Short mmCIF file of C-alpha atoms in Angstrom, two decimals:
data_model
loop_
_atom_site.label_atom_id
_atom_site.label_comp_id
_atom_site.label_asym_id
_atom_site.label_seq_id
_atom_site.Cartn_x
_atom_site.Cartn_y
_atom_site.Cartn_z
CA MET V 9 0.44 0.13 0.13
CA LYS V 10 1.58 3.45 -0.84
CA ALA V 11 2.09 6.29 1.42
CA ALA V 12 -0.78 8.49 -0.06
CA GLU V 13 -3.28 5.40 0.51
CA LEU V 14 -2.23 4.88 4.05
CA LEU V 15 -3.01 9.42 4.27
CA PRO V 16 -6.68 9.02 5.67
CA PHE V 17 -6.14 6.20 7.87
CA VAL V 18 -3.32 7.89 9.60
CA GLU V 19 -5.50 11.27 9.71
CA GLU V 20 -7.91 9.00 11.73
CA LEU V 21 -5.92 7.92 14.56
CA GLU V 22 -6.58 9.47 17.87
CA THR V 23 -2.64 10.98 18.98
CA LEU V 24 -4.47 11.98 22.27
CA LYS V 25 -6.00 10.27 25.25
CA HIS V 26 -8.99 12.18 26.63
CA TYR V 27 -9.51 10.98 30.74
CA GLY V 28 -11.40 11.99 33.10
CA ARG V 29 -12.38 11.32 36.96
CA VAL V 30 -15.51 9.69 38.69
CA LYS V 31 -16.97 11.94 41.13
CA ARG V 32 -20.64 10.22 41.67
CA VAL V 33 -22.52 7.49 41.26
CA VAL V 34 -26.05 7.33 42.07
CA GLY V 35 -28.10 4.50 41.04
CA LEU V 36 -27.25 3.51 37.55
CA MET V 37 -26.08 6.95 36.59
CA ILE V 38 -22.20 7.42 36.84
CA GLU V 39 -21.10 11.20 37.00
CA SER V 40 -17.70 11.92 35.77
CA GLN V 41 -15.36 14.90 35.94
CA GLY V 42 -14.16 15.11 32.03
CA PRO V 43 -13.57 13.32 29.64
CA ALA V 44 -14.26 15.14 26.15
CA SER V 45 -16.78 12.69 24.54
CA SER V 46 -20.10 13.01 23.13
CA ILE V 47 -23.54 11.30 23.72
CA GLY V 48 -23.28 7.61 22.29
CA ASP V 49 -19.28 7.34 23.07
CA VAL V 50 -18.14 4.48 24.66
CA CYS V 51 -15.73 5.18 27.34
CA TYR V 52 -13.74 2.51 29.76
CA ILE V 53 -13.76 3.16 33.28
CA HIS V 54 -10.42 1.65 35.02
CA THR V 55 -11.36 0.04 38.10
CA GLY V 56 -8.73 1.27 40.88
CA MET V 57 -8.78 -2.12 43.13
CA LYS V 58 -5.69 -3.82 42.74
CA ARG V 59 -7.29 -7.31 43.36
CA LYS V 60 -9.91 -6.28 41.36
CA LYS V 61 -8.56 -4.13 38.57
CA LYS V 62 -10.40 -4.47 35.18
CA GLN V 63 -11.58 -2.08 32.18
CA ILE V 64 -15.56 -1.34 32.74
CA ARG V 65 -17.30 -0.26 29.53
CA ALA V 66 -19.84 2.48 29.83
CA GLU V 67 -21.80 5.05 27.16
CA VAL V 68 -22.00 8.29 27.50
CA ILE V 69 -25.94 9.63 28.01
CA GLY V 70 -25.92 13.20 28.88
CA PHE V 71 -24.05 16.13 30.45
CA LYS V 72 -24.93 17.65 33.65
CA ASN V 73 -23.59 20.94 35.14
CA GLU V 74 -20.43 20.09 33.19
CA MET V 75 -20.26 16.93 34.49
CA VAL V 76 -20.23 14.07 31.97
CA ILE V 77 -23.26 11.22 33.01
CA LEU V 78 -22.27 7.64 31.81
CA MET V 79 -24.19 3.89 32.29
CA PRO V 80 -22.65 1.13 32.16
CA TYR V 81 -23.19 -1.83 30.39
CA THR V 82 -22.47 -4.65 33.61
CA ALA V 83 -23.02 -4.04 36.83
CA VAL V 84 -21.30 -0.99 38.83
CA SER V 85 -20.19 -2.64 42.06
CA ASP V 86 -16.56 -2.04 41.47
CA ILE V 87 -16.85 1.51 40.74
CA SER V 88 -15.31 3.97 43.30
CA PRO V 89 -15.12 7.93 43.51
CA GLY V 90 -11.37 8.53 41.21
CA CYS V 91 -11.57 5.97 39.13
CA LEU V 92 -10.07 6.80 35.99
CA VAL V 93 -12.67 7.06 32.78
CA GLU V 94 -10.50 7.08 29.29
CA ALA V 95 -13.25 8.60 26.37
CA THR V 96 -12.41 6.14 23.04
CA SER V 97 -14.44 8.89 20.54
CA ARG V 98 -16.45 6.17 19.28
CA SER V 99 -19.62 4.48 19.45
CA LEU V 100 -20.44 0.49 20.37
CA GLU V 101 -19.69 -1.30 17.32
CA ILE V 102 -20.16 -5.01 16.89
CA LYS V 103 -18.46 -7.71 14.77
CA VAL V 104 -20.96 -9.38 11.93
CA GLY V 105 -20.41 -11.70 9.04
CA ALA V 106 -21.58 -15.14 7.54
CA GLY V 107 -19.50 -16.70 10.70
CA LEU V 108 -22.57 -15.89 13.01
CA ILE V 109 -25.22 -17.38 11.60
CA GLY V 110 -26.48 -20.36 13.61
CA GLN V 111 -24.68 -18.02 16.83
CA VAL V 112 -26.93 -16.68 20.22
CA VAL V 113 -24.90 -13.81 20.93
CA ASP V 114 -25.50 -10.81 23.67
CA SER V 115 -26.30 -7.24 23.07
CA LEU V 116 -22.14 -6.67 22.17
CA GLY V 117 -22.09 -9.35 19.94
CA ASN V 118 -20.17 -11.95 21.95
CA PRO V 119 -21.39 -15.45 22.30
CA LEU V 120 -23.34 -16.79 24.75
CA ASP V 121 -21.77 -19.87 25.31
CA GLY V 122 -18.21 -18.27 25.85
CA SER V 123 -16.56 -19.45 22.81
CA PRO V 124 -14.17 -16.93 20.55
CA LEU V 125 -16.12 -15.01 17.74
CA PRO V 126 -15.30 -16.75 14.46
CA LYS V 127 -12.92 -14.73 12.03
CA GLY V 128 -13.79 -12.89 8.91
CA LEU V 129 -16.22 -10.83 10.80
CA ALA V 130 -16.69 -7.00 9.30
CA SER V 131 -16.95 -4.10 12.04
CA VAL V 132 -20.35 -2.39 12.13
CA SER V 133 -21.88 0.55 14.46
CA VAL V 134 -24.81 -0.53 16.03
CA GLU V 135 -26.04 3.21 15.44
CA GLN V 136 -27.39 3.58 11.83
CA GLU V 137 -29.22 6.24 10.16
CA PRO V 138 -32.70 4.71 8.61
CA PRO V 139 -32.76 4.63 4.88
CA GLY V 140 -33.94 7.81 2.86
CA PRO V 141 -37.86 8.07 1.58
CA MET V 142 -36.41 8.02 -1.86
CA GLU V 143 -34.12 4.89 -1.35
CA ARG V 144 -37.08 2.50 -0.46
CA PRO V 145 -38.43 0.47 -3.20
CA PRO V 146 -42.10 -0.07 -3.05
CA ILE V 147 -43.50 -3.14 -1.23
CA ASP V 148 -44.35 -5.09 -4.35
CA GLU V 149 -43.72 -9.12 -3.87
CA PRO V 150 -45.33 -11.21 -0.82
CA ILE V 151 -43.09 -12.97 1.41
CA ASP V 152 -44.08 -16.57 2.59
CA VAL V 153 -44.22 -17.15 6.28
CA GLY V 154 -45.52 -20.43 6.54
CA VAL V 155 -48.69 -19.50 8.53
CA ARG V 156 -51.86 -20.29 6.64
CA MET V 157 -53.72 -17.53 8.48
CA ILE V 158 -51.11 -15.02 7.72
CA ASP V 159 -50.13 -16.07 4.45
CA SER V 160 -53.83 -15.94 2.99
CA LEU V 161 -55.36 -13.22 5.26
CA LEU V 162 -53.04 -11.22 6.17
CA THR V 163 -50.62 -11.52 3.27
CA VAL V 164 -46.99 -9.93 4.33
CA GLY V 165 -44.54 -8.38 1.33
CA LYS V 166 -40.89 -8.12 1.91
CA GLY V 167 -39.49 -5.12 3.62
CA GLN V 168 -42.82 -4.93 5.50
CA ARG V 169 -42.88 -4.23 9.11
CA VAL V 170 -45.52 -5.82 11.48
CA GLY V 171 -46.68 -5.61 15.11
CA ILE V 172 -47.71 -8.38 16.96
CA PHE V 173 -49.97 -6.89 19.88
CA ALA V 174 -50.62 -9.00 22.85
CA GLY V 175 -51.20 -9.49 26.56
CA SER V 176 -48.72 -12.05 28.30
CA GLY V 177 -49.44 -16.14 27.77
CA VAL V 178 -51.45 -15.67 24.70
CA GLY V 179 -48.68 -17.32 22.22
CA LYS V 180 -46.53 -14.69 20.50
CA SER V 181 -43.19 -16.45 21.04
CA THR V 182 -44.94 -19.70 19.77
CA LEU V 183 -46.07 -17.87 16.31
CA LEU V 184 -42.46 -16.26 16.09
CA GLY V 185 -41.02 -19.74 16.11
CA MET V 186 -43.04 -20.58 13.83
CA VAL V 187 -42.56 -17.96 11.46
CA ALA V 188 -38.67 -18.55 11.98
CA ARG V 189 -39.06 -22.48 10.95
CA ASN V 190 -40.99 -21.94 8.12
CA THR V 191 -40.48 -18.72 6.10
CA THR V 192 -38.49 -18.47 2.97
CA ALA V 193 -36.42 -15.77 3.81
CA ASP V 194 -33.01 -15.83 3.60
CA LEU V 195 -31.61 -15.29 6.94
CA ASN V 196 -33.83 -14.59 10.65
CA VAL V 197 -32.11 -12.17 13.13
CA ILE V 198 -33.92 -12.57 16.36
CA GLY V 199 -33.84 -10.22 19.24
CA LEU V 200 -34.63 -11.19 22.50
CA ILE V 201 -35.15 -8.42 24.64
CA GLY V 202 -35.87 -8.15 27.96
CA GLU V 203 -36.89 -11.98 28.42
CA ARG V 204 -36.65 -14.22 31.27
CA GLY V 205 -33.16 -16.14 31.48
CA ARG V 206 -35.35 -19.33 31.85
CA GLU V 207 -37.58 -18.39 28.31
CA VAL V 208 -34.38 -17.56 26.30
CA ARG V 209 -33.34 -21.48 26.13
CA GLU V 210 -36.76 -22.95 26.13
CA PHE V 211 -37.52 -20.44 22.85
CA ILE V 212 -34.45 -21.50 21.42
CA GLU V 213 -34.97 -25.22 22.12
CA LYS V 214 -38.62 -25.72 21.47
CA ASP V 215 -39.98 -22.83 19.65
CA LEU V 216 -37.18 -22.45 17.19
CA GLY V 217 -35.57 -26.08 17.47
CA PRO V 218 -32.55 -26.71 15.36
CA GLU V 219 -34.25 -26.33 11.93
CA GLY V 220 -34.77 -22.78 12.63
CA LEU V 221 -31.47 -21.82 14.49
CA ALA V 222 -29.45 -22.80 11.18
CA LYS V 223 -30.73 -20.43 9.66
CA SER V 224 -30.62 -17.69 12.57
CA ILE V 225 -28.99 -15.33 14.36
CA VAL V 226 -30.30 -14.82 18.14
CA VAL V 227 -29.08 -11.28 19.99
CA VAL V 228 -30.15 -11.85 23.56
CA ALA V 229 -30.66 -9.11 26.41
CA THR V 230 -32.19 -10.62 29.51
CA SER V 231 -34.33 -8.91 31.95
CA ASP V 232 -31.88 -8.71 34.66
CA GLN V 233 -29.27 -6.83 32.48
CA PRO V 234 -28.92 -3.07 32.66
CA ALA V 235 -31.70 -0.66 30.83
CA LEU V 236 -28.35 0.36 28.39
CA MET V 237 -27.84 -3.25 27.42
CA ARG V 238 -31.60 -4.09 26.57
CA ILE V 239 -31.28 -1.00 24.70
CA LYS V 240 -28.14 -2.21 23.09
CA GLY V 241 -29.54 -5.79 22.19
CA ALA V 242 -32.44 -4.00 20.03
CA LEU V 243 -29.81 -1.81 18.00
CA THR V 244 -27.52 -4.86 17.58
CA ALA V 245 -30.19 -6.92 16.28
CA THR V 246 -30.93 -4.13 13.75
CA ALA V 247 -27.63 -3.25 12.66
CA ILE V 248 -26.87 -7.47 12.26
CA ALA V 249 -30.32 -7.45 9.80
CA GLU V 250 -29.13 -4.34 8.04
CA TYR V 251 -25.51 -5.87 7.32
CA PHE V 252 -27.00 -8.79 6.08
CA ARG V 253 -29.96 -6.10 3.84
CA ASP V 254 -26.86 -4.79 2.64
CA GLU V 255 -25.44 -7.84 1.19
CA GLY V 256 -28.55 -8.35 -0.71
CA LEU V 257 -30.04 -10.86 1.10
CA ASN V 258 -33.87 -11.00 2.24
CA VAL V 259 -33.60 -10.99 6.23
CA MET V 260 -36.49 -11.65 8.53
CA LEU V 261 -36.08 -9.64 11.85
CA MET V 262 -37.94 -10.81 14.92
CA MET V 263 -37.79 -8.47 18.01
CA ASP V 264 -39.42 -9.45 21.45
CA SER V 265 -40.18 -7.18 22.62
CA VAL V 266 -40.39 -3.44 21.71
CA THR V 267 -42.59 -2.76 24.99
CA ARG V 268 -39.42 -3.68 27.02
CA VAL V 269 -36.90 -1.34 24.42
CA ALA V 270 -39.07 1.49 25.77
CA MET V 271 -39.47 0.64 29.44
CA ALA V 272 -35.56 0.54 29.53
CA GLN V 273 -35.57 3.95 27.58
CA ARG V 274 -38.03 5.23 30.35
CA GLU V 275 -35.61 3.79 32.90
CA ILE V 276 -32.52 6.05 31.19
CA GLY V 277 -34.54 9.23 30.58
CA LEU V 278 -35.88 9.21 34.16
CA ALA V 279 -32.33 8.83 35.09
CA VAL V 280 -30.89 11.98 33.10
CA GLY V 281 -33.69 14.05 34.34
CA GLU V 282 -36.38 13.84 31.63
CA PRO V 283 -39.75 14.46 32.65
CA PRO V 284 -41.90 11.31 33.09
CA THR V 285 -45.45 11.74 30.60
CA THR V 286 -48.01 9.91 29.34
CA LYS V 287 -47.68 6.66 31.76
CA GLY V 288 -44.28 7.75 33.38
CA TYR V 289 -42.65 7.18 29.86
CA THR V 290 -40.17 9.78 28.82
CA PRO V 291 -40.33 12.11 25.88
CA SER V 292 -37.11 10.14 24.27
CA VAL V 293 -38.80 6.89 24.37
CA PHE V 294 -41.27 8.32 21.81
CA SER V 295 -38.20 9.91 19.78
CA THR V 296 -36.17 6.69 20.16
CA LEU V 297 -39.15 3.98 18.67
CA PRO V 298 -39.11 6.08 15.28
CA ARG V 299 -35.50 5.66 14.89
CA LEU V 300 -35.52 2.30 15.64
CA LEU V 301 -38.67 0.59 13.80
CA GLU V 302 -37.70 2.93 10.54
CA ARG V 303 -34.38 1.50 9.86
CA THR V 304 -35.76 -1.70 8.67
CA GLY V 305 -37.65 -2.38 5.45
CA THR V 306 -36.73 -1.95 2.16
CA ASN V 307 -33.61 -0.50 0.65
CA ARG V 308 -31.97 -0.38 -3.18
CA LEU V 309 -30.01 -3.84 -2.07
CA GLY V 310 -32.13 -5.80 0.07
CA THR V 311 -35.34 -6.60 2.53
CA ILE V 312 -35.75 -6.69 5.77
CA THR V 313 -39.21 -7.91 6.96
CA ALA V 314 -39.53 -7.05 10.48
CA PHE V 315 -42.22 -8.66 12.99
CA TYR V 316 -42.24 -6.67 16.24
CA THR V 317 -43.87 -7.88 19.31
CA VAL V 318 -45.45 -5.39 21.34
CA LEU V 319 -46.81 -6.73 25.30
CA VAL V 320 -49.80 -4.77 26.16
CA ASP V 321 -50.76 -3.82 30.02
CA GLY V 322 -54.12 -5.81 30.53
CA ASP V 323 -54.89 -6.65 26.91
CA ASP V 324 -55.48 -2.53 26.43
CA MET V 325 -54.53 -1.90 22.60
CA ASN V 326 -54.92 1.87 22.97
CA GLU V 327 -52.15 2.28 25.81
CA PRO V 328 -49.30 4.79 24.92
CA ILE V 329 -46.38 2.45 22.98
CA ALA V 330 -49.04 0.43 21.10
CA ASP V 331 -50.57 3.27 19.82
CA THR V 332 -47.25 4.80 18.80
CA VAL V 333 -45.85 1.76 17.29
CA ARG V 334 -49.02 0.94 15.32
CA GLY V 335 -49.16 4.05 14.04
CA ILE V 336 -45.32 3.62 12.89
CA LEU V 337 -45.38 -0.18 11.10
CA ASP V 338 -47.01 -1.32 8.07
CA GLY V 339 -50.19 -3.79 9.82
CA HIS V 340 -50.95 -5.12 12.86
CA PHE V 341 -52.00 -8.45 14.11
CA ILE V 342 -53.80 -8.60 17.35
CA LEU V 343 -53.44 -12.08 19.16
CA ASP V 344 -56.61 -12.35 21.27
CA ARG V 345 -56.81 -14.03 24.61
CA GLN V 346 -60.61 -15.56 23.94
CA LEU V 347 -59.31 -17.07 20.93
CA ALA V 348 -56.22 -18.89 22.95
CA ASN V 349 -59.06 -19.69 25.71
CA LYS V 350 -60.92 -21.73 23.29
CA GLY V 351 -57.68 -23.77 21.94
CA GLN V 352 -57.90 -21.53 18.58
CA PHE V 353 -53.69 -21.52 17.54
CA PRO V 354 -51.94 -19.26 16.19
CA ALA V 355 -54.57 -16.86 17.94
CA ILE V 356 -55.04 -13.79 15.96
CA ASN V 357 -57.82 -12.15 15.70
CA VAL V 358 -58.34 -11.73 11.86
CA LEU V 359 -60.88 -8.94 12.07
CA LYS V 360 -59.06 -6.51 14.37
CA SER V 361 -55.92 -7.57 12.65
CA ILE V 362 -54.54 -5.46 9.05
CA SER V 363 -51.43 -6.19 6.64
CA ARG V 364 -51.51 -2.39 4.79
CA VAL V 365 -49.62 -3.52 1.62
CA MET V 366 -51.79 -6.71 0.94
CA ASN V 367 -53.87 -5.47 -1.56
CA ASN V 368 -50.86 -4.26 -3.22
CA ILE V 369 -49.34 -7.64 -3.70
CA VAL V 370 -52.03 -10.39 -4.07
CA ASP V 371 -54.30 -10.83 -7.32
CA GLU V 372 -57.81 -10.01 -7.29
CA LYS V 373 -59.16 -13.45 -6.81
CA HIS V 374 -56.85 -14.02 -3.67
CA LYS V 375 -58.21 -10.70 -2.41
CA GLY V 376 -62.02 -11.50 -3.07
CA ALA V 377 -61.42 -15.01 -1.16
CA ALA V 378 -60.06 -13.52 1.77
CA GLU V 379 -62.67 -10.85 1.72
CA LYS V 380 -65.50 -13.12 1.62
CA LEU V 381 -64.36 -15.07 4.74
CA ARG V 382 -63.63 -12.00 6.43
CA ALA V 383 -67.31 -11.10 5.84
CA THR V 384 -68.44 -14.70 6.81
CA LEU V 385 -66.65 -14.36 10.35
CA SER V 386 -68.00 -10.32 10.80
CA THR V 387 -71.77 -11.74 10.29
CA TYR V 388 -71.30 -14.76 12.37
CA ALA V 389 -69.18 -12.35 15.40
CA GLU V 390 -72.20 -9.88 15.09
CA SER V 391 -74.76 -12.42 15.86
CA GLU V 392 -72.69 -14.82 18.08
CA ASP V 393 -74.77 -13.72 21.46
CA LEU V 394 -78.03 -14.40 19.84
CA ILE V 395 -76.52 -18.04 18.33
CA ASN V 396 -75.04 -18.92 21.65
CA ILE V 397 -78.19 -18.02 23.82
CA GLY V 398 -80.75 -19.51 21.18
CA ALA V 399 -82.55 -16.33 20.42
CA TYR V 400 -81.52 -16.65 16.32
CA LYS V 401 -84.12 -18.62 14.95
CA ARG V 402 -82.98 -20.26 11.52
CA GLY V 403 -84.18 -18.56 8.22
CA ALA V 404 -84.39 -15.39 9.48
CA SER V 405 -81.20 -14.21 7.69
CA SER V 406 -79.49 -15.98 4.71
CA ASP V 407 -76.28 -14.41 5.49
CA ILE V 408 -76.37 -15.44 9.17
CA ASP V 409 -77.53 -18.84 8.33
CA HIS V 410 -74.47 -19.12 5.87
CA SER V 411 -71.99 -18.07 8.45
CA ILE V 412 -73.04 -20.69 10.81
CA ASN V 413 -72.51 -23.40 8.44
CA MET V 414 -69.59 -22.08 7.47
CA GLN V 415 -68.16 -21.27 11.03
CA PRO V 416 -66.87 -25.11 11.67
CA GLN V 417 -64.82 -25.05 8.43
CA ILE V 418 -63.40 -21.84 8.90
CA ILE V 419 -62.04 -22.70 12.28
CA SER V 420 -60.50 -25.39 11.12
CA PHE V 421 -58.49 -23.16 8.47
CA LEU V 422 -57.92 -20.91 10.78
CA LYS V 423 -55.93 -23.50 13.30
CA GLN V 424 -52.45 -24.72 13.08
CA GLY V 425 -49.97 -26.92 14.42
CA ILE V 426 -47.05 -25.76 16.05
CA HIS V 427 -44.83 -27.96 13.94
CA GLU V 428 -47.71 -27.93 10.79
CA LYS V 429 -46.05 -26.47 7.67
CA MET V 430 -47.63 -25.08 4.71
CA SER V 431 -46.29 -22.85 1.73
CA LYS V 432 -48.13 -19.70 0.99
CA GLY V 433 -49.57 -21.32 -2.55
CA GLU V 434 -51.07 -24.31 -0.52
CA SER V 435 -52.85 -21.57 1.77
CA VAL V 436 -53.98 -19.33 -0.93
CA PHE V 437 -55.35 -22.67 -2.70
CA ASN V 438 -57.36 -23.94 0.63
CA LEU V 439 -58.67 -20.44 1.02
CA ARG V 440 -60.40 -20.33 -2.41
CA GLN V 441 -61.34 -23.51 -2.12
CA LEU V 442 -62.97 -23.14 0.82
CA MET V 443 -64.85 -19.88 -0.21
CA GLU V 444 -66.13 -21.77 -3.49
CA LYS V 445 -67.45 -24.69 -1.28
CA GLY V 446 -69.47 -22.04 0.68
CA GLU V 447 -71.26 -20.43 -2.28
#
């Protein structure tokens, strides 16, 4: 390499190191006198204890009265007043490449089993800008997710972003596992954010399985980790998906859950002195969510089809985070606890769910069959109470009679076993056959 080619690299080298000193620790927040740094920069805190001498990574999250406010990626138990704080002048970077496929990593991109990272990986920053509006090709092609109800009635396009809204224990993780195993996407990136430690291995071994893990990268940030690590888990999963999208792949990103990302951001916002607003969420929560969710979708090189789960408190679909996320995404699937109680899985309420790009990516016959099934379900739902108490008399309405006759077949069509696999073509064919029989 010639001297002229080396010049840009030499100019980027830091010739001076900037240091500061820890002055105060309040909860998860560390106040330091210096060093010169910017928000988002990673710093190293050098602990002073000889027996426990080590470097703790922390991130600059704000400034207060000329003090630098840091939040560590790990516990703060070894930090004491006067500890040296070293600035790196860089944001968090992770290693990404094909060698990560099949791995389970933490928020910093390190394998959870303690094994070394594979060689030949590239460094990427977890903080990226979303593609510009004019750099996003329109969504014009469906993607096969292998779930009959979604492929036929709520068809998803390559590059679409969908929210899965549900209370606890209604089957979100099971549905994500089905999609990960059955989808025709080139690669799955799965972010488990704020999950219980017990559930992580259960999801990987039972819901995802060896078949799903073989074409997936799983990013894990458990609920016991600091708020910053949970946010970084979401950013790391998105950055990995972006890397493979830019390689020209069709990536499936699944994040469980966006609600816990919002809760982690609320913790950080309150720590730096932001005022609490709706339900205690700080203003930064409602600016962080669009920046995160808009990073996925299409660009000129590839696509990221994204499924984000939203954990709604008390099954209230209009609580602040659910309402905000629903307004950003390209569709929402509502998981209904009543359907789950009846043993109907996946427990997606078709009448309350929508795919905003479906009409642009399916043919007229498919669209017509889906509309007929929705109309039949709607007719039955409106009259269900009368039917159940015996107040409805057969013959009073031909539409209601038809919906009663079709109900068992429709429910059978909507149900799908956890390990039952069906292509999009088969799902649409079965839908059309079902509706033609009922005519």
